Short mmCIF file of C-alpha atoms and ligand atoms in Angstrom, two decimals:
data_model
loop_
_atom_site.label_atom_id
_atom_site.label_comp_id
_atom_site.label_asym_id
_atom_site.label_seq_id
_atom_site.Cartn_x
_atom_site.Cartn_y
_atom_site.Cartn_z
CA MET F 709 -11.84 8.34 20.66
CA LYS F 710 -14.72 8.96 18.14
CA GLN F 711 -16.01 5.77 16.44
CA LEU F 712 -18.76 5.19 13.80
CA ILE F 713 -19.59 1.55 14.83
CA ASP F 714 -21.63 0.99 17.93
CA GLN F 715 -19.41 -0.37 20.65
CA ASN F 716 -22.12 -2.49 22.08
CA LEU F 717 -22.64 -4.24 18.63
CA LEU F 718 -18.89 -4.77 18.36
CA GLN F 719 -18.82 -6.22 21.84
CA GLU F 720 -21.69 -8.43 21.16
CA HIS F 721 -19.98 -9.66 17.88
CA ASN F 722 -16.81 -10.59 19.76
CA THR F 723 -18.44 -12.02 22.84
CA LYS F 724 -20.31 -14.67 20.63
CA GLN F 725 -17.03 -15.85 19.03
CA GLU F 726 -14.48 -15.29 21.82
CA ALA F 727 -14.68 -18.86 23.32
CA ALA F 728 -14.14 -20.44 19.93
CA VAL F 729 -11.22 -18.17 19.03
CA THR F 730 -9.62 -18.79 22.47
CA SER F 731 -9.95 -22.54 21.94
CA ASP F 732 -8.43 -22.37 18.41
CA TYR F 733 -5.67 -20.08 19.66
CA ASN F 734 -4.64 -22.46 22.48
CA ALA F 735 -4.69 -25.38 20.07
CA LEU F 736 -2.28 -23.42 17.66
CA ALA F 737 -0.25 -22.47 20.70
CA GLU F 738 0.29 -26.15 21.68
CA LYS F 739 1.13 -26.94 18.11
CA LEU F 740 3.70 -24.10 17.69
CA ASP F 741 5.14 -24.90 21.14
CA ARG F 742 6.14 -28.30 19.81
CA SER F 743 8.31 -26.45 17.25
CA GLY F 744 9.67 -24.16 20.05
CA ILE F 745 7.66 -21.18 18.92
CA LYS F 746 6.00 -19.07 21.67
CA ILE F 747 2.72 -17.96 20.12
CA ASP F 748 2.41 -14.90 22.39
CA THR F 749 5.61 -13.40 20.87
CA ILE F 750 4.04 -13.90 17.37
CA LEU F 751 0.80 -12.35 18.59
CA GLU F 752 2.63 -9.20 19.79
CA GLN F 753 4.22 -8.77 16.34
CA ALA F 754 0.90 -9.24 14.68
CA LYS F 755 -0.65 -6.54 16.85
CA GLN F 756 2.16 -4.13 15.85
CA PHE F 757 1.79 -4.80 12.14
CA ALA F 758 0.27 -1.87 10.25
CA VAL F 759 -0.44 -1.25 6.56
CA ALA F 760 -1.72 2.13 5.29
CA VAL F 761 -4.88 2.50 3.28
CA PRO F 762 -5.12 4.67 0.09
CA SER F 763 -7.67 7.44 0.36
CA TRP F 764 -8.65 6.73 -3.13
CA GLY F 765 -9.37 3.08 -2.34
CA VAL F 766 -12.57 3.85 -0.39
CA GLY F 767 -14.39 5.04 -3.44
CA THR F 768 -15.65 2.62 -6.12
CA GLY F 769 -13.00 2.08 -8.77
CA GLY F 770 -13.56 1.39 -12.48
CA THR F 771 -11.91 0.92 -15.75
CA ARG F 772 -11.87 2.89 -18.94
CA PHE F 773 -14.97 0.99 -20.05
CA ALA F 774 -17.16 1.82 -17.08
CA ARG F 775 -17.46 2.50 -13.39
CA PHE F 776 -20.52 1.29 -11.30
CA PRO F 777 -20.58 3.70 -8.37
CA GLY F 778 -21.43 1.96 -5.07
CA LEU F 779 -23.90 3.14 -2.42
CA GLY F 780 -22.86 5.96 -0.09
CA GLU F 781 -19.65 6.80 -1.97
CA PRO F 782 -17.39 9.28 0.12
CA ARG F 783 -17.75 12.71 -1.61
CA ASN F 784 -14.87 14.38 0.01
CA ILE F 785 -11.75 13.67 2.13
CA PHE F 786 -13.60 13.93 5.40
CA GLU F 787 -16.06 11.15 4.35
CA LYS F 788 -13.16 9.19 3.07
CA LEU F 789 -11.54 9.43 6.60
CA ASP F 790 -14.93 8.37 8.16
CA ASP F 791 -14.72 5.15 6.11
CA CYS F 792 -10.97 4.70 6.94
CA SER F 793 -11.82 5.01 10.61
CA VAL F 794 -14.27 2.04 10.32
CA ILE F 795 -11.59 0.01 8.57
CA GLN F 796 -9.06 0.75 11.30
CA LEU F 797 -11.63 0.19 14.12
CA LEU F 798 -12.56 -3.19 12.94
CA SER F 799 -9.25 -4.48 11.48
CA GLN F 800 -6.89 -2.75 13.98
CA ALA F 801 -4.27 -2.96 11.29
CA THR F 802 -4.64 0.34 9.32
CA PRO F 803 -4.05 3.36 11.46
CA ALA F 804 -2.56 5.39 8.61
CA VAL F 805 -4.08 6.91 5.48
CA SER F 806 -2.17 7.83 2.37
CA LEU F 807 -3.41 10.87 0.60
CA HIS F 808 -3.28 11.81 -3.08
CA ILE F 809 -2.93 15.48 -4.08
CA PRO F 810 -4.82 17.33 -5.54
CA TRP F 811 -7.64 14.64 -5.15
CA ASP F 812 -7.49 15.19 -1.26
CA ARG F 813 -6.21 18.72 -1.00
CA PRO F 814 -7.74 20.23 2.11
CA LYS F 815 -8.77 23.90 2.51
CA ASP F 816 -7.32 23.80 6.04
CA PRO F 817 -4.56 21.21 6.71
CA ASN F 818 -4.87 21.62 10.43
CA GLU F 819 -8.69 20.99 10.38
CA LEU F 820 -7.96 17.80 8.36
CA ARG F 821 -5.28 16.64 10.73
CA GLN F 822 -7.56 17.10 13.71
CA TYR F 823 -10.41 15.31 11.97
CA ALA F 824 -8.08 12.30 11.36
CA GLU F 825 -6.80 12.43 14.96
CA GLN F 826 -10.23 12.19 16.43
CA TYR F 827 -10.33 8.65 14.99
CA GLY F 828 -6.78 7.86 16.04
CA LEU F 829 -5.69 8.06 12.38
CA HIS F 830 -2.47 9.61 11.03
CA PHE F 831 -1.19 10.31 7.50
CA ASP F 832 1.24 7.95 5.74
CA ALA F 833 3.17 8.80 2.56
CA MET F 834 1.77 11.58 0.43
CA ASN F 835 1.21 10.89 -3.37
CA SER F 836 1.81 13.56 -5.85
CA ASN F 837 -0.10 13.65 -9.20
CA THR F 838 1.46 14.82 -12.51
CA PHE F 839 -0.36 12.14 -14.64
CA GLN F 840 -3.48 14.25 -15.05
CA ASP F 841 -4.11 17.92 -16.00
CA GLN F 842 -5.98 19.96 -13.39
CA ILE F 843 -8.50 22.63 -14.47
CA GLY F 844 -6.65 25.94 -15.09
CA GLN F 845 -3.27 24.18 -15.24
CA GLU F 846 -0.68 26.19 -17.26
CA GLU F 847 1.25 23.32 -18.83
CA SER F 848 -0.17 20.01 -19.97
CA TYR F 849 1.25 16.67 -18.96
CA LYS F 850 0.07 15.00 -22.16
CA PHE F 851 3.69 14.20 -23.14
CA GLY F 852 5.06 13.79 -19.70
CA SER F 853 5.87 15.71 -16.47
CA LEU F 854 9.19 15.42 -14.74
CA THR F 855 10.75 14.15 -18.00
CA HIS F 856 8.91 16.44 -20.51
CA THR F 857 11.12 17.91 -23.20
CA ASP F 858 9.81 21.45 -22.22
CA LYS F 859 11.53 22.89 -19.21
CA ALA F 860 8.46 24.81 -18.21
CA VAL F 861 6.48 21.61 -17.96
CA ARG F 862 9.26 19.98 -15.87
CA GLU F 863 9.35 23.00 -13.53
CA GLN F 864 5.55 22.87 -13.04
CA ALA F 865 5.82 19.26 -12.11
CA ILE F 866 8.71 19.88 -9.76
CA ALA F 867 6.74 22.75 -8.04
CA HIS F 868 3.74 20.51 -7.53
CA ASN F 869 5.82 17.82 -5.77
CA ILE F 870 7.49 20.43 -3.57
CA ASP F 871 3.98 21.82 -2.72
CA VAL F 872 2.85 18.25 -1.74
CA VAL F 873 5.83 17.99 0.51
CA GLU F 874 4.97 21.27 2.23
CA LEU F 875 1.32 20.21 2.62
CA GLY F 876 2.43 16.79 3.98
CA GLN F 877 4.62 18.49 6.66
CA LYS F 878 1.51 20.30 7.91
CA LEU F 879 -0.37 17.01 8.06
CA GLY F 880 2.42 15.06 9.89
CA SER F 881 3.40 12.83 6.92
CA LYS F 882 7.01 11.63 6.60
CA ALA F 883 7.34 10.60 2.92
CA LEU F 884 6.57 11.56 -0.66
CA THR F 885 5.68 8.82 -3.17
CA VAL F 886 6.42 9.91 -6.75
CA TRP F 887 4.86 7.86 -9.57
CA VAL F 888 4.95 9.36 -13.07
CA GLY F 889 3.29 7.80 -16.00
CA ASP F 890 5.82 9.47 -18.37
CA GLY F 891 6.71 7.42 -21.37
CA SER F 892 5.84 6.90 -25.04
CA ASN F 893 3.50 5.01 -27.27
CA PHE F 894 5.68 4.66 -30.38
CA PRO F 895 9.22 3.60 -31.04
CA GLY F 896 11.27 6.72 -31.67
CA GLN F 897 8.71 9.01 -29.86
CA GLN F 898 10.97 9.59 -26.93
CA HIS F 899 14.84 9.67 -26.44
CA PHE F 900 15.47 7.11 -23.69
CA LYS F 901 18.60 8.75 -22.26
CA ASN F 902 17.40 12.38 -22.47
CA SER F 903 14.08 11.61 -20.84
CA PHE F 904 15.79 9.72 -17.99
CA THR F 905 18.31 12.55 -17.69
CA HIS F 906 15.38 15.05 -17.30
CA TYR F 907 13.82 12.72 -14.68
CA LEU F 908 16.99 12.64 -12.64
CA GLU F 909 17.44 16.44 -12.87
CA SER F 910 13.86 17.00 -11.85
CA ILE F 911 13.65 14.49 -9.05
CA LYS F 912 16.94 15.92 -7.54
CA GLU F 913 15.15 19.33 -7.38
CA VAL F 914 12.26 17.74 -5.54
CA TYR F 915 14.68 15.92 -3.30
CA LYS F 916 16.26 19.26 -2.22
CA SER F 917 12.90 20.27 -0.72
CA LEU F 918 12.61 17.12 1.43
CA PRO F 919 12.75 17.66 5.23
CA ASP F 920 15.59 15.80 6.96
CA ASP F 921 13.29 13.27 8.55
CA TRP F 922 11.44 12.43 5.30
CA ASN F 923 11.88 9.78 2.65
CA MET F 924 11.19 9.99 -1.03
CA LEU F 925 9.77 6.80 -2.60
CA LEU F 926 10.11 6.34 -6.43
CA GLU F 927 7.53 3.98 -7.96
CA HIS F 928 8.31 2.01 -11.12
CA LYS F 929 5.68 0.55 -13.48
CA ILE F 930 6.08 -1.45 -16.66
CA PHE F 931 3.37 0.23 -18.68
CA GLU F 932 0.05 2.24 -18.58
CA PRO F 933 -0.69 4.93 -19.37
CA ALA F 934 2.28 4.68 -21.78
CA PHE F 935 2.20 1.56 -23.90
CA TYR F 936 5.58 1.39 -25.63
CA SER F 937 8.00 2.69 -23.05
CA THR F 938 7.82 4.11 -19.49
CA VAL F 939 10.68 6.17 -18.15
CA ILE F 940 10.78 4.45 -14.65
CA GLN F 941 9.66 1.09 -16.16
CA ASP F 942 11.36 -1.36 -13.81
CA TRP F 943 13.30 -1.85 -10.65
CA GLY F 944 16.62 -1.20 -12.45
CA SER F 945 15.73 2.27 -13.58
CA ASN F 946 14.06 2.82 -10.16
CA TYR F 947 17.28 1.67 -8.30
CA LEU F 948 19.49 3.89 -10.60
CA ALA F 949 17.30 6.99 -9.92
CA ALA F 950 17.17 6.39 -6.16
CA LYS F 951 20.97 5.89 -6.05
CA GLU F 952 21.65 8.96 -8.08
CA THR F 953 19.27 11.11 -6.13
CA GLY F 954 20.25 10.72 -2.50
CA GLU F 955 20.45 8.64 0.68
CA ARG F 956 16.74 9.18 1.67
CA CYS F 957 15.50 8.57 -1.90
CA MET F 958 14.26 4.95 -1.97
CA SER F 959 12.38 2.56 -4.34
CA LEU F 960 8.83 1.55 -3.86
CA VAL F 961 7.57 -1.76 -5.18
CA ASP F 962 3.89 -1.77 -6.36
CA LEU F 963 3.11 -5.52 -6.87
CA GLY F 964 1.00 -4.85 -9.90
CA HIS F 965 3.56 -2.96 -11.80
CA HIS F 966 5.48 -5.95 -13.17
CA ALA F 967 5.09 -8.19 -16.14
CA PRO F 968 3.21 -11.40 -15.29
CA ASN F 969 5.37 -14.06 -13.53
CA VAL F 970 8.13 -11.64 -12.67
CA ASN F 971 9.95 -12.81 -9.43
CA ILE F 972 8.96 -9.89 -7.33
CA GLU F 973 10.28 -11.38 -4.06
CA MET F 974 13.77 -11.51 -5.69
CA ILE F 975 13.47 -7.79 -6.61
CA VAL F 976 12.62 -7.21 -2.99
CA SER F 977 15.81 -9.03 -1.95
CA ARG F 978 17.99 -7.13 -4.45
CA LEU F 979 16.69 -3.63 -3.54
CA ALA F 980 17.05 -4.34 0.21
CA GLN F 981 20.57 -5.81 -0.24
CA PHE F 982 21.63 -2.41 -1.68
CA GLY F 983 19.75 -0.34 0.91
CA LYS F 984 17.10 1.04 -1.52
CA LEU F 985 13.92 -0.79 -0.59
CA GLY F 986 11.70 2.04 0.76
CA GLY F 987 8.17 0.77 0.56
CA PHE F 988 5.38 -1.28 -0.96
CA HIS F 989 1.93 -0.90 -2.63
CA PHE F 990 0.31 -4.13 -2.01
CA ASN F 991 -2.44 -5.49 -4.33
CA ASP F 992 -2.83 -8.52 -6.57
CA SER F 993 -3.05 -9.08 -10.31
CA LYS F 994 -3.28 -11.77 -12.97
CA TYR F 995 -2.50 -9.84 -16.13
CA GLY F 996 -1.67 -6.13 -15.92
CA ASP F 997 -1.93 -3.46 -13.19
CA ASP F 998 -5.28 -4.87 -12.19
CA ASP F 999 -5.13 -3.48 -8.62
CA LEU F 1000 -7.16 -6.38 -7.32
CA ASP F 1001 -7.43 -7.27 -3.58
CA SER F 1002 -4.09 -8.31 -1.90
CA GLY F 1003 -3.79 -12.11 -1.66
CA SER F 1004 -6.84 -12.70 -3.71
CA ILE F 1005 -4.99 -14.24 -6.77
CA ASN F 1006 -1.48 -15.22 -5.59
CA PRO F 1007 -1.25 -15.37 -1.78
CA TYR F 1008 1.86 -17.56 -1.96
CA GLN F 1009 3.71 -14.69 -3.71
CA LEU F 1010 2.66 -12.27 -0.90
CA PHE F 1011 4.01 -14.83 1.64
CA LEU F 1012 7.26 -15.09 -0.30
CA ILE F 1013 7.65 -11.38 -0.26
CA PHE F 1014 7.21 -11.34 3.45
CA ASN F 1015 9.59 -14.17 3.78
CA GLU F 1016 12.21 -11.99 2.17
CA LEU F 1017 11.24 -9.07 4.45
CA THR F 1018 11.41 -11.11 7.61
CA ASP F 1019 14.85 -12.48 6.50
CA ILE F 1020 16.08 -8.94 5.97
CA ARG F 1021 14.71 -7.96 9.42
CA ALA F 1022 16.60 -10.94 10.94
CA GLN F 1023 19.78 -9.19 10.01
CA ASN F 1024 18.50 -5.67 10.52
CA PRO F 1025 15.59 -5.48 13.09
CA ALA F 1026 15.30 -1.64 12.66
CA TYR F 1027 14.34 -2.02 8.99
CA SER F 1028 10.82 -0.78 8.45
CA PRO F 1029 9.63 0.07 4.93
CA PHE F 1030 6.45 1.89 4.16
CA TYR F 1031 3.59 -0.61 3.74
CA MET F 1032 0.43 0.57 1.86
CA LEU F 1033 -2.50 -1.01 0.11
CA ASP F 1034 -3.05 0.33 -3.43
CA GLN F 1035 -6.09 -1.30 -4.84
CA SER F 1036 -9.15 -0.38 -6.93
CA HIS F 1037 -12.42 -1.81 -5.79
CA ASN F 1038 -14.68 -2.08 -8.87
CA VAL F 1039 -17.21 -4.74 -7.67
CA THR F 1040 -16.97 -4.93 -3.91
CA ASP F 1041 -17.70 -2.64 -1.04
CA PRO F 1042 -14.27 -0.80 -0.62
CA VAL F 1043 -14.48 -0.94 3.23
CA GLU F 1044 -14.93 -4.71 3.20
CA SER F 1045 -12.08 -5.15 0.58
CA LEU F 1046 -9.63 -3.01 2.45
CA MET F 1047 -10.27 -4.69 5.80
CA TYR F 1048 -9.99 -8.18 4.23
CA SER F 1049 -6.85 -7.16 2.28
CA ALA F 1050 -5.17 -5.63 5.34
CA ALA F 1051 -5.74 -9.02 7.13
CA GLU F 1052 -4.29 -10.86 4.10
CA VAL F 1053 -1.10 -8.83 4.15
CA GLN F 1054 -0.96 -9.28 8.06
CA ARG F 1055 -1.46 -13.11 7.54
CA ALA F 1056 1.46 -13.17 5.05
CA PHE F 1057 3.61 -11.30 7.58
CA VAL F 1058 2.63 -13.62 10.42
CA LYS F 1059 3.27 -16.76 8.44
CA SER F 1060 6.74 -15.49 7.49
CA LEU F 1061 7.58 -15.29 11.20
CA LEU F 1062 6.84 -18.98 11.51
CA VAL F 1063 9.53 -20.09 8.99
CA ASP F 1064 12.31 -22.10 10.63
CA ARG F 1065 15.12 -19.96 9.30
CA LYS F 1066 17.88 -22.01 10.76
CA ALA F 1067 16.65 -25.19 9.08
CA LEU F 1068 15.97 -23.37 5.81
CA THR F 1069 19.60 -22.09 5.72
CA GLN F 1070 20.98 -25.58 6.30
CA TYR F 1071 18.84 -27.04 3.50
CA GLN F 1072 19.97 -24.16 1.22
CA GLU F 1073 23.67 -24.68 2.12
CA ALA F 1074 23.20 -28.46 1.62
CA ASN F 1075 21.54 -27.94 -1.71
CA ASP F 1076 18.39 -29.87 -0.55
CA PRO F 1077 15.76 -28.20 -2.71
CA MET F 1078 12.87 -30.39 -1.46
CA MET F 1079 13.46 -29.72 2.19
CA ALA F 1080 14.17 -26.11 1.63
CA GLN F 1081 10.87 -25.49 -0.21
CA ALA F 1082 9.11 -27.73 2.23
CA SER F 1083 10.37 -25.58 5.21
CA LEU F 1084 8.66 -22.54 3.55
CA LYS F 1085 5.43 -24.48 2.88
CA GLN F 1086 5.43 -25.75 6.43
CA ALA F 1087 4.93 -22.12 7.58
CA TYR F 1088 2.71 -21.15 4.73
CA ASN F 1089 0.36 -24.12 5.27
CA LEU F 1090 -0.29 -23.14 8.89
CA ASP F 1091 -3.67 -21.71 9.65
CA VAL F 1092 -2.81 -18.49 11.59
CA GLU F 1093 -6.29 -17.14 11.64
CA PRO F 1094 -6.59 -17.55 15.43
CA ILE F 1095 -3.57 -15.26 15.87
CA LEU F 1096 -5.15 -12.69 13.62
CA GLN F 1097 -8.47 -12.95 15.39
CA MET F 1098 -6.81 -12.71 18.78
CA ALA F 1099 -4.85 -9.67 17.72
CA ARG F 1100 -7.96 -7.87 16.63
CA LEU F 1101 -9.85 -8.97 19.77
CA GLN F 1102 -7.18 -7.76 22.13
CA ALA F 1103 -6.72 -4.45 20.23
CA GLY F 1104 -10.33 -3.65 20.40
CA GLY F 1105 -11.28 -4.57 16.79
CA ALA F 1106 -13.68 -7.21 15.46
CA ILE F 1107 -12.86 -10.86 15.48
CA ASP F 1108 -14.49 -10.98 12.01
CA PRO F 1109 -14.42 -7.45 10.57
CA VAL F 1110 -16.52 -8.08 7.45
CA SER F 1111 -19.42 -9.74 9.25
CA CYS F 1112 -19.35 -7.16 12.04
CA TYR F 1113 -19.32 -4.42 9.49
CA ARG F 1114 -22.33 -5.88 7.76
CA ALA F 1115 -24.18 -6.27 10.99
CA SER F 1116 -23.53 -2.57 11.72
CA GLY F 1117 -25.54 -1.40 8.67
CA TYR F 1118 -22.86 1.27 8.15
CA ARG F 1119 -23.16 1.09 4.33
CA ALA F 1120 -27.00 1.55 4.45
CA ALA F 1121 -26.53 4.48 6.79
CA VAL F 1122 -24.07 6.29 4.64
CA ALA F 1123 -26.13 5.48 1.56
CA LYS F 1124 -28.78 7.72 3.15
CA SER F 1125 -26.45 10.42 4.52
CA ARG F 1126 -24.50 10.67 1.18
CA PRO F 1127 -27.06 10.90 -1.54
CA ALA F 1128 -25.34 10.10 -4.90
CA ASP F 1129 -24.57 13.09 -6.97
CA PRO F 1130 -25.41 12.00 -10.55
CA ASN F 1131 -23.03 14.72 -12.00
CA LYS F 1132 -20.00 13.84 -9.83
CA THR F 1133 -17.67 11.33 -11.22
CA GLY F 1134 -16.95 9.71 -7.74
CA SER F 1135 -13.83 9.14 -5.75
CA GLY F 1136 -12.45 5.81 -6.97
CA ILE F 1137 -9.80 5.35 -9.71
CA VAL F 1138 -11.26 5.08 -13.21
C1 LRH H 1232 -0.08 3.87 -10.54
C2 LRH H 1232 -0.45 3.84 -9.02
C3 LRH H 1232 0.25 4.93 -8.19
C4 LRH H 1232 -0.88 5.82 -7.71
C5 LRH H 1232 -2.00 5.51 -8.61
C6 LRH H 1232 -3.28 5.78 -7.95
O1 LRH H 1232 -0.73 2.87 -11.18
O2 LRH H 1232 -0.12 2.56 -8.58
O3 LRH H 1232 0.77 4.35 -7.04
O4 LRH H 1232 -0.54 7.18 -7.75
O5 LRH H 1232 -1.79 4.10 -8.81
MN1 MN H 1233 0.86 2.25 -6.69
#
């Protein structure tokens, strides 16, 4: 398999730390054994864990105020995949890439598929885009897309989504994520029922084009780009639309798309209870849709979300939602942020496996809030880093991805091979 980090350097990096990791791992094994937990069973699940990376996340992000391009930004989808291959090689937790169309539209889908496969990468959910007008586009999305009052605009948006599904089939993807920014900036500007009715009619048209083995993931968002109302504003509107549309139409939860302090783990439980929890966009935020690195602001919330997911899987082991990072890297090297964030999501998952669910249920049934919360904290407070390091080591990754990446000089190398194009706006979200 092709790799862009020298294997000897990776080997040396691991060899220097292997003894320490093994000692830490054995100490944790002994500790978990006292609670009747076999660490190797946890390790196997950690090694199976995967979260997709967003193609648009490997470029430098920005805000409406400014974007400060990083060195060696990827200039096309092939260079984005090069960076994604480094993230996967060192983290061993990100074998899939989620594309955004038209940002990543390939001239030859087969060529792109082969380019990804040489790195052992495959394509996760496809993302359509009816929140920007493309050059030469017939109808504008200024006042909406799938919910626009003008049928011609809705039909254009429907056709785009169907086109993305067809492209995704050629690339081996198995899902379409639909996020629309449709909404209003003034009270009275939009008729709530009519716009939601347009959405339902449009999304049902897209659903008809879905191959039998595909899922459609609807993504809600409280605001931005609309600042008074958003048609798919919250999990309620999302659930109703998924329920109305069809069995393989599910709801996707982007952690940053909720008002501050909303109990997202309870939304996860509700959507799962009614069979409509289809996937996640992991990131973190303090105020709005900040798209900060997962686990960087509120790691306990990330743990509580995986605590719900592990509880759901305890009843339904086959349950496997789409996991994806959806972040904007404005001040860090995107490769470092995505490797670190993938490990933070994996960490929350591993800690959720260490919750004594039998004890937790007993404390809940006995209305013993102190011991109930303490049984969650007991797992959360465990340092599972040795399990994550061992998982990476055994899978051929780096014990410490960020320091190995820095030692590799990859960023300096691509800074030379990808001279910045002053006229190009770059590949991150602005
Ligand atoms: C909207 C969103 C959506 C993507 C976009 C890049 O805020 O989360 O998932 O299409 O970011
Ligand atoms: Mn998202």
